[in-house]
C-alpha positions as semicolon CSV with decimal commas, in nm:
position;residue;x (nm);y (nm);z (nm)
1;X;-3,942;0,293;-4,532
2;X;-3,859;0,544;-4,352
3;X;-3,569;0,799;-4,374
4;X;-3,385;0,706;-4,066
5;X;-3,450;0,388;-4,134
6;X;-3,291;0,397;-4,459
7;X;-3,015;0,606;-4,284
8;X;-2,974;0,294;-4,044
9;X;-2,939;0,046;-4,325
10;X;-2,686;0,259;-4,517
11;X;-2,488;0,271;-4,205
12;X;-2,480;-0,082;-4,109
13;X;-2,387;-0,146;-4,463
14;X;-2,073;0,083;-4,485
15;X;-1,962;-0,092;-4,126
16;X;-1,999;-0,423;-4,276
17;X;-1,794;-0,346;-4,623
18;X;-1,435;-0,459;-4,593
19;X;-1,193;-0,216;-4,516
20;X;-0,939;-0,091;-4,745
21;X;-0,647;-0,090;-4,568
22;X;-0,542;-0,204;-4,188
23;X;-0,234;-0,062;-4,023
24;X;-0,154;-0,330;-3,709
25;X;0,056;-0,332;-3,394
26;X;0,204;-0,011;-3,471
27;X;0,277;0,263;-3,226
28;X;0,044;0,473;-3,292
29;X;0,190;0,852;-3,252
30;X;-0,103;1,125;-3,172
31;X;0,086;1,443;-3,164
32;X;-0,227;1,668;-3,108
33;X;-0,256;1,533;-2,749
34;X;0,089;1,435;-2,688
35;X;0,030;1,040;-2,642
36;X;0,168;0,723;-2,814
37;X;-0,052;0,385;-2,821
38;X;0,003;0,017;-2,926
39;X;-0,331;-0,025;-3,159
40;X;-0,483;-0,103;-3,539
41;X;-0,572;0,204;-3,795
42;X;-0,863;0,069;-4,025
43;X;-0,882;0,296;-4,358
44;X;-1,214;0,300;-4,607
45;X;-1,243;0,552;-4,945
46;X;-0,914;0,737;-4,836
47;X;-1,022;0,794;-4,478
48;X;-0,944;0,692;-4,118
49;X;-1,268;0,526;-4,010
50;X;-1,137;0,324;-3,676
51;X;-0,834;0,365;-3,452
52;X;-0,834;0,069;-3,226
53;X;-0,646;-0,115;-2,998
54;X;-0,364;-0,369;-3,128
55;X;-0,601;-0,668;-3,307
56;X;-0,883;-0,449;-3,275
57;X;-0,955;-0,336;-3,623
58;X;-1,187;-0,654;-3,713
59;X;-1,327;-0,816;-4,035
60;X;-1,207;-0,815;-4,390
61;X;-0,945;-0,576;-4,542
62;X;-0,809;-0,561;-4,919
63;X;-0,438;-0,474;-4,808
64;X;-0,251;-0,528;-4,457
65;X;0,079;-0,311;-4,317
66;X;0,249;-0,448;-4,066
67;X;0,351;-0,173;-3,824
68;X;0,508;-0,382;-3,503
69;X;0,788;-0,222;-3,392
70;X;0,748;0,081;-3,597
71;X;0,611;0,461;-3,537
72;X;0,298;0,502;-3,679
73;X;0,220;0,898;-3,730
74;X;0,000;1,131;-3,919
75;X;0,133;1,185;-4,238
76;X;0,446;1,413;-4,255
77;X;0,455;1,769;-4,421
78;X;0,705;1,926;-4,536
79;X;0,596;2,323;-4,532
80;X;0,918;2,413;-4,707
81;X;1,005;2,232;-5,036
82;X;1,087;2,352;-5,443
83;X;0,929;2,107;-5,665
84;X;0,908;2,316;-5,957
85;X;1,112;2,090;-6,123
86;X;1,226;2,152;-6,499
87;X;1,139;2,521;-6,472
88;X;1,329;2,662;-6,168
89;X;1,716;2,537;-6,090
90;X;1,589;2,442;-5,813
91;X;1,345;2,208;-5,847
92;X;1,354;1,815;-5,772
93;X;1,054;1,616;-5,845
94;X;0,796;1,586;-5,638
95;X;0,734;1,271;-5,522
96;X;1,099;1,243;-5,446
97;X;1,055;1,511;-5,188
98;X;0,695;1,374;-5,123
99;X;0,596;1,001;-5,106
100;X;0,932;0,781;-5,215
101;X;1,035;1,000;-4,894
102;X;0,776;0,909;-4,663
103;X;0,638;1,257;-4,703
104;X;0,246;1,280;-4,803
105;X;0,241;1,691;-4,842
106;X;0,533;1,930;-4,957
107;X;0,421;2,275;-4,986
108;X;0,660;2,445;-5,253
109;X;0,780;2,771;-5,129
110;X;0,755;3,008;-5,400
111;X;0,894;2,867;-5,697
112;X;0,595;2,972;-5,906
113;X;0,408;3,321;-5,928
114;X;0,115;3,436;-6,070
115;X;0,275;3,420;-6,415
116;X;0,340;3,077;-6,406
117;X;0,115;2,907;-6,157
118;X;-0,075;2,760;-6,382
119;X;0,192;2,598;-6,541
120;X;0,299;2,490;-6,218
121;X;-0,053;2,344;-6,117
122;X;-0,053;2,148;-6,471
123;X;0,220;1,972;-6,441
124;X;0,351;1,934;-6,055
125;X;0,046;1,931;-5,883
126;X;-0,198;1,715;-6,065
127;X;0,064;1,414;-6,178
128;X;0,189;1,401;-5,840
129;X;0,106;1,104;-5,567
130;X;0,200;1,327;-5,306
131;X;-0,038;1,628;-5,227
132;X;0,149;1,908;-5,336
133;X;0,045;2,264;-5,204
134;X;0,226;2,627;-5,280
135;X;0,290;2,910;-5,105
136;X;0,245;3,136;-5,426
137;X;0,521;3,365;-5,471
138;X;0,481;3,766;-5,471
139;X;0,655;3,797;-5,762
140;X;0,486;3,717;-6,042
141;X;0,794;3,493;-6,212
142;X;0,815;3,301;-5,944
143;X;1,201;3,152;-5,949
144;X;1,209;3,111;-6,288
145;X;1,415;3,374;-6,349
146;X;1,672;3,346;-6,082
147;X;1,725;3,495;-5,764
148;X;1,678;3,848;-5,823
149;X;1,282;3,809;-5,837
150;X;1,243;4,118;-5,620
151;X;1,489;4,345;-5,769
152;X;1,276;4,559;-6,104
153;X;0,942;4,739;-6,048
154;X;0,714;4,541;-6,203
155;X;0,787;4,221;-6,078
156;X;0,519;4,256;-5,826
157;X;0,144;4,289;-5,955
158;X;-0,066;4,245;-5,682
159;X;-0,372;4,253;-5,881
160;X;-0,278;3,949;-6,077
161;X;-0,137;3,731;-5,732
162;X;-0,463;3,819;-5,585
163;X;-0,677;3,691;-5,904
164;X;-0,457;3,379;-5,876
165;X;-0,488;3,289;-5,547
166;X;-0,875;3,304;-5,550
167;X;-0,871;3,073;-5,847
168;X;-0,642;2,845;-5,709
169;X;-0,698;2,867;-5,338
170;X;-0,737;2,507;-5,301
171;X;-0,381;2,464;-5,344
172;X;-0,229;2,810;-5,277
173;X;-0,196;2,850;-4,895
174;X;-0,053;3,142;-4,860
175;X;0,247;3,406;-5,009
176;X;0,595;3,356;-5,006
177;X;0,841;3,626;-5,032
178;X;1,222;3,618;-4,973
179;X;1,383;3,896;-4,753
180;X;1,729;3,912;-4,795
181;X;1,984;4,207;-4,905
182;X;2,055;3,976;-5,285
183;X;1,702;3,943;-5,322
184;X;1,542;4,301;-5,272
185;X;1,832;4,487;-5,396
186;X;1,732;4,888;-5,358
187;X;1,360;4,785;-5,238
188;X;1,422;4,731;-4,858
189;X;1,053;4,647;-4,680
190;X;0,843;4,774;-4,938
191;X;0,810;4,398;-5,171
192;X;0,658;4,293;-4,779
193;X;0,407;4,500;-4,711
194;X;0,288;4,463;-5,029
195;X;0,266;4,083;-4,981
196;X;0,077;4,179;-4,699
197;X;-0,196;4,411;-4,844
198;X;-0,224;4,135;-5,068
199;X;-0,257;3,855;-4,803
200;X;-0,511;4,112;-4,589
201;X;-0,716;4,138;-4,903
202;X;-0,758;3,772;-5,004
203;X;-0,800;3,715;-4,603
204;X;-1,116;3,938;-4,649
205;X;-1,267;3,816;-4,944
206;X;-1,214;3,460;-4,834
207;X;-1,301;3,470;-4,495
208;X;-1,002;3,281;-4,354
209;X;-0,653;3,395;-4,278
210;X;-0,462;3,380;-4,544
211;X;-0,085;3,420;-4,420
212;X;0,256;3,533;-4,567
213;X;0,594;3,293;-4,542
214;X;0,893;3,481;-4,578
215;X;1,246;3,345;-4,598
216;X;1,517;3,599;-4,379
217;X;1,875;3,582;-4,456
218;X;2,148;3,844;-4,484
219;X;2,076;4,205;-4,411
220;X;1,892;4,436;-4,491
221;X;1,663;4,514;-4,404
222;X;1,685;4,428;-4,066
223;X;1,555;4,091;-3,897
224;X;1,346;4,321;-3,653
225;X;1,230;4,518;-3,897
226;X;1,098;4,189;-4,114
227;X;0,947;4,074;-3,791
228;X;0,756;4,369;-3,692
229;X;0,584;4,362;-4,009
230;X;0,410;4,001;-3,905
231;X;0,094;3,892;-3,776
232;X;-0,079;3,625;-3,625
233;X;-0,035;3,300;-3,869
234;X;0,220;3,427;-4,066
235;X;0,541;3,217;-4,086
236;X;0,927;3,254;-4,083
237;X;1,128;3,019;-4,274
238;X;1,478;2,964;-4,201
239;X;1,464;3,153;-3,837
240;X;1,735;2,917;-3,683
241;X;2,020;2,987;-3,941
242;X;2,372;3,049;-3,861
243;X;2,464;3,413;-4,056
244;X;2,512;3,720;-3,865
245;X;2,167;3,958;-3,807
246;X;1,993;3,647;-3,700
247;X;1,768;3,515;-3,424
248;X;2,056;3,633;-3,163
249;X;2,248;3,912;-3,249
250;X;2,552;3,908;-3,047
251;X;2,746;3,611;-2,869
252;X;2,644;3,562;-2,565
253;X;2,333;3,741;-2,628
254;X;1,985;3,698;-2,543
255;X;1,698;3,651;-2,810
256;X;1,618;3,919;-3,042
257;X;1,320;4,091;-2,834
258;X;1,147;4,156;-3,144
259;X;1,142;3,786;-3,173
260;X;1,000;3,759;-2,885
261;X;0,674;3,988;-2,948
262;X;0,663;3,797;-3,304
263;X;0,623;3,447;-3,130
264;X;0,400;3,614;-2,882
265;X;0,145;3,732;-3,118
266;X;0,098;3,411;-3,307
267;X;0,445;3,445;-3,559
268;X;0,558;3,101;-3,643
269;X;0,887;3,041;-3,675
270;X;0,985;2,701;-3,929
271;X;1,329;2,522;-3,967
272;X;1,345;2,560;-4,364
273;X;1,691;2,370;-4,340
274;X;1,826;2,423;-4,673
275;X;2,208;2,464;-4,796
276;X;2,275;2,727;-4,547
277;X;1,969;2,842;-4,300
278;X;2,012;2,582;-4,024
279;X;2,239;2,604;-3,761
280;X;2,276;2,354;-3,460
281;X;2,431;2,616;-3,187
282;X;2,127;2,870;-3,315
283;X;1,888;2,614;-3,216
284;X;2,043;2,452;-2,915
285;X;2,050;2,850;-2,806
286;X;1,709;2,926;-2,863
287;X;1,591;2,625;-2,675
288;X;1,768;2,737;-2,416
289;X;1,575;3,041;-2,368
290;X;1,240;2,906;-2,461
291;X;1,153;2,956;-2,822
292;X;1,103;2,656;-2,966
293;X;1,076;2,606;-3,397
294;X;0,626;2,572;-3,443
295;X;0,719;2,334;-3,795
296;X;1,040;2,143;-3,925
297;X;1,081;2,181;-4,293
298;X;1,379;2,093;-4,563
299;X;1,382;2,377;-4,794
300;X;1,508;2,050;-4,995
301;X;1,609;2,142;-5,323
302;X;1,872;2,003;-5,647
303;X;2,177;2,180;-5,449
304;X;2,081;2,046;-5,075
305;X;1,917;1,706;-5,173
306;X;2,252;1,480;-5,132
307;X;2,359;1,732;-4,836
308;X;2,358;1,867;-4,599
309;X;1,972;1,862;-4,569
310;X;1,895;1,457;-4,802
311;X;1,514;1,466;-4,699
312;X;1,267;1,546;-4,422
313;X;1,282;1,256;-4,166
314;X;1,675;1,326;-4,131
315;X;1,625;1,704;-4,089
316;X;1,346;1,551;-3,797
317;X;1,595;1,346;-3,605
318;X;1,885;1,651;-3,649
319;X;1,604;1,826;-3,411
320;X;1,613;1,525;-3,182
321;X;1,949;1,547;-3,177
322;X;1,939;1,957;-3,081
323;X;1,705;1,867;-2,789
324;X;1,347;1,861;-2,917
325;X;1,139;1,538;-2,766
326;X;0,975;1,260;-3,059
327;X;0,646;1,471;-2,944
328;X;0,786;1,793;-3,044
329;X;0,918;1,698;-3,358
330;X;0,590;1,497;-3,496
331;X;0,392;1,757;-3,396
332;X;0,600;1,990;-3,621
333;X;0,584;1,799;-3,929
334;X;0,164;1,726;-3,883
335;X;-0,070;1,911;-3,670
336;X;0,162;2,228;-3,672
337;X;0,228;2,261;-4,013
338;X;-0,212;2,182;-4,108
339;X;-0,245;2,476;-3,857
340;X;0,027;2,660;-4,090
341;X;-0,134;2,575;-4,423
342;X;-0,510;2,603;-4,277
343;X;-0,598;2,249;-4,322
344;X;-0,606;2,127;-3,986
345;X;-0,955;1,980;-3,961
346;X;-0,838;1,766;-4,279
347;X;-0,488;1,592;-4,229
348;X;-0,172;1,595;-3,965
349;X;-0,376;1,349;-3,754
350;X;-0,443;1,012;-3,682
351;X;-0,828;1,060;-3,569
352;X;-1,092;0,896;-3,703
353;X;-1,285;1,089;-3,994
354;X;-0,960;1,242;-4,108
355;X;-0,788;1,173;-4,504
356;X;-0,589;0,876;-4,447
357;X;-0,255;1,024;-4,494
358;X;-0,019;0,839;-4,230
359;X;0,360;0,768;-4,183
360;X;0,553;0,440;-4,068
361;X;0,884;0,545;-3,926
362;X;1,168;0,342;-3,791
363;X;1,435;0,442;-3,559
364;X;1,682;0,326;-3,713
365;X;2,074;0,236;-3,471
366;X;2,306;0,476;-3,650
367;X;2,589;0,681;-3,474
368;X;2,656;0,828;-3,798
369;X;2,736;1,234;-3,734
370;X;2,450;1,496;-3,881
371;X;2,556;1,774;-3,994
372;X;2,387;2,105;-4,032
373;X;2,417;2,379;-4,289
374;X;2,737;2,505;-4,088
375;X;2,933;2,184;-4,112
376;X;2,886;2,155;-3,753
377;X;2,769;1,823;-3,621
378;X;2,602;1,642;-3,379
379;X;2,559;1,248;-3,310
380;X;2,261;1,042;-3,175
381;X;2,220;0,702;-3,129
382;X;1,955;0,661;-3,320
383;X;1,782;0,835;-3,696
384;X;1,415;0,837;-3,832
385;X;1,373;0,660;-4,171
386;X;1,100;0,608;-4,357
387;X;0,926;0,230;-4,445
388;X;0,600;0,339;-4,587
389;X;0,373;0,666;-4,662
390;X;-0,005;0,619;-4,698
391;X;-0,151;0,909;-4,906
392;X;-0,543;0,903;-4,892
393;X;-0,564;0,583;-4,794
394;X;-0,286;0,438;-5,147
395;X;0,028;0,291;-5,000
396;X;0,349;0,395;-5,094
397;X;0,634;0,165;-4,990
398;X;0,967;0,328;-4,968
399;X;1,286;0,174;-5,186
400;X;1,603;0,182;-4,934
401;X;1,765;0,381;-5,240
402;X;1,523;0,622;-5,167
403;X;1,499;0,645;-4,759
């Protein structure tokens, strides 16, 4: 017999096997091209192996969802989350932020370092449903000491983040640092660029780009300054907050132009919600003038987890409610944030050969206010909730105590 022969037979016999899992009469949400379809998802071995029309997805399955009348997207990710829990203050479990959310990924954002990551890895990333990811933080504790990580001179050893990354760069995606006056005390810009030799080195001996996420709050240094330090891939968290020194720096004002260049060279700039980084008139504002958030993420954490942020798909329809279109806002929380994390080829999409990580949303009649890290709030019609969250092809069914 010959090979392609053989190839043939193996084929016909994966096509005949019965599917896995079938996802019918859903509206099937393709953020990558902008377009929304009635049709079927068929799933086999964790992966999406037919997207069809509605009744399309033939033959046998194991396990049926019934998706009429709901949103069917690529799996949601949250680039912005602290599931370090039990070692940082911070930290909520992971799967609460993850899939009894509706959420497949959560990156965490810096709650380990190079000292602990292994810890970390242990016990948060491999007991976890959800895929959990981590933007490894510069300093080598991590948030497990605080929020001062920044403040001596040898909390940074860049020798020891690089080593870590390289054997962990399956799940670290990148570097987190936190720019803020309480944070780098005395050290102004220099704990940056020294996340950024270290990103440019692990960039080189990896091959791929390898980019820094860094959280801006109260000056200094500067928001400019922090910006003009960026490149191409590299992302801001929290770049829609409220406090003075942000995004606009008078009333009335225009953008910052540095924030301008920033978004011009391929800066990314990411809700990262949190207890006090996310500001409806700051984002109504920047829409105004054009610059629209690249990713939508929580910064969900033990203090903002009952409010103001309570998980991702409310922080999602707070952007709805600011002016950003359904498209917009999927695209933030799937294709954008792979792109972000380098894993685009893999998940935040519904096409077929992709891991079968998928979302059922419901919009959900609600004229209850949202409210934003300001106490400010706004009121829509309508909220996203999540029903179910499909992680490599398992199905995760969400409690209402949990939605």
């Amino acid at each position: 017999m010959s090979a392609s022969h053989g190839e043939s037979a193996a084929r016909r016999e994966a096509e005949a096997r019965p599917y896995d899992l079938v996802i019918g009469g859903g509206l099937l949400v393709h953020p990558e091209k902008g377009t929304s379809a009635a049709g079927d998802i068929a799933v086999r071995d964790g992966r999406i192996v037919a997207v069809v029309e509605p009744g399309g997805a033939q033959g046998k399955y194991a396990e049926y969802l019934d998706a009429h009348g709901l949103l069917v997207t690529p799996g949601l990710i949250d680039l912005h989350t602290h599931v370090y829990d039990g070692a940082t203050g911070l930290g909520i479990a992971a799967d609460l932020a993850g899939v009894r959310s509706g959420v497949t990924t959560v990156v965490d954002a810096g709650s380990s370092g190079s000292d602990n990551f292994d810890d970390f890895r242990r016990t948060v990333v491999s007991p976890s449903a959800t895929r959990v990811l981590s933007w490894l933080n510069i300093s080598r504790h991590g948030l497990t000491r605080g929020s001062t990580e920044l403040a001596g001179h040898d909390d940074i050893r860049s020798a020891d983040t690089i080593g870590t990354i390289l054997a962990g760069r399956d799940v670290i995606r990148g570097v987190k640092i936190r720019m803020s006056r309480s944070v780098v005390g005395e050290n102004g810009l220099e704990p940056l660029r020294a996340a950024k030799r270290v990103t440019a080195q692990v960039a080189a001996e990896t091959g791929r780009p390898f980019p820094v996420m860094v959280h801006v709050g109260n000056a200094p240094p500067e928001f400019g300054d922090v910006l003009d330090l960026l490149g191409p891939g590299d992302v801001v968290t929290h770049a829609f907050h409220g406090k003075a020194g942000g995004l606009f720096p008078e009333a009335g004002s225009g953008p910052l132009p540095q924030a301008r260049d920033a978004v011009e060279r391929g800066v990314r700039l990411d809700v990262g919600h949190g207890s006090a980084s996310f500001a409806f008139d700051t984002m109504e504002r920047a829409l105004e003038h054009g610059i629209r958030p690249h990713t939508i993420s929580t910064d969900i954490h033990r203090k903002s987890l009952s409010g103001p942020v309570h998980g991702l798909t409310t922080t999602m329809t707070k952007l709805l409610a600011a002016g950003l279109t359904l498209n917009e806002t999927v695209r933030a929380v799937t294709c954008e944030a792979a792109e972000s994390i380098g894993l685009a080829g893999e998940i935040g999409s519904l096409a077929e050969g992709r891991v079968a990580d998928i979302a059922l949303l419901d919009r959900v009649e609600d004229p209850t206010p949202l409210v934003d890290a300001e106490g400010r709030t706004r009121t829509t019609g309508h909220r996203l909730t999540a029903v179910a969250a499909v992680r490599a092809g398992v199905t995760h069914r969400i409690r209402k105590a949990d939605a």
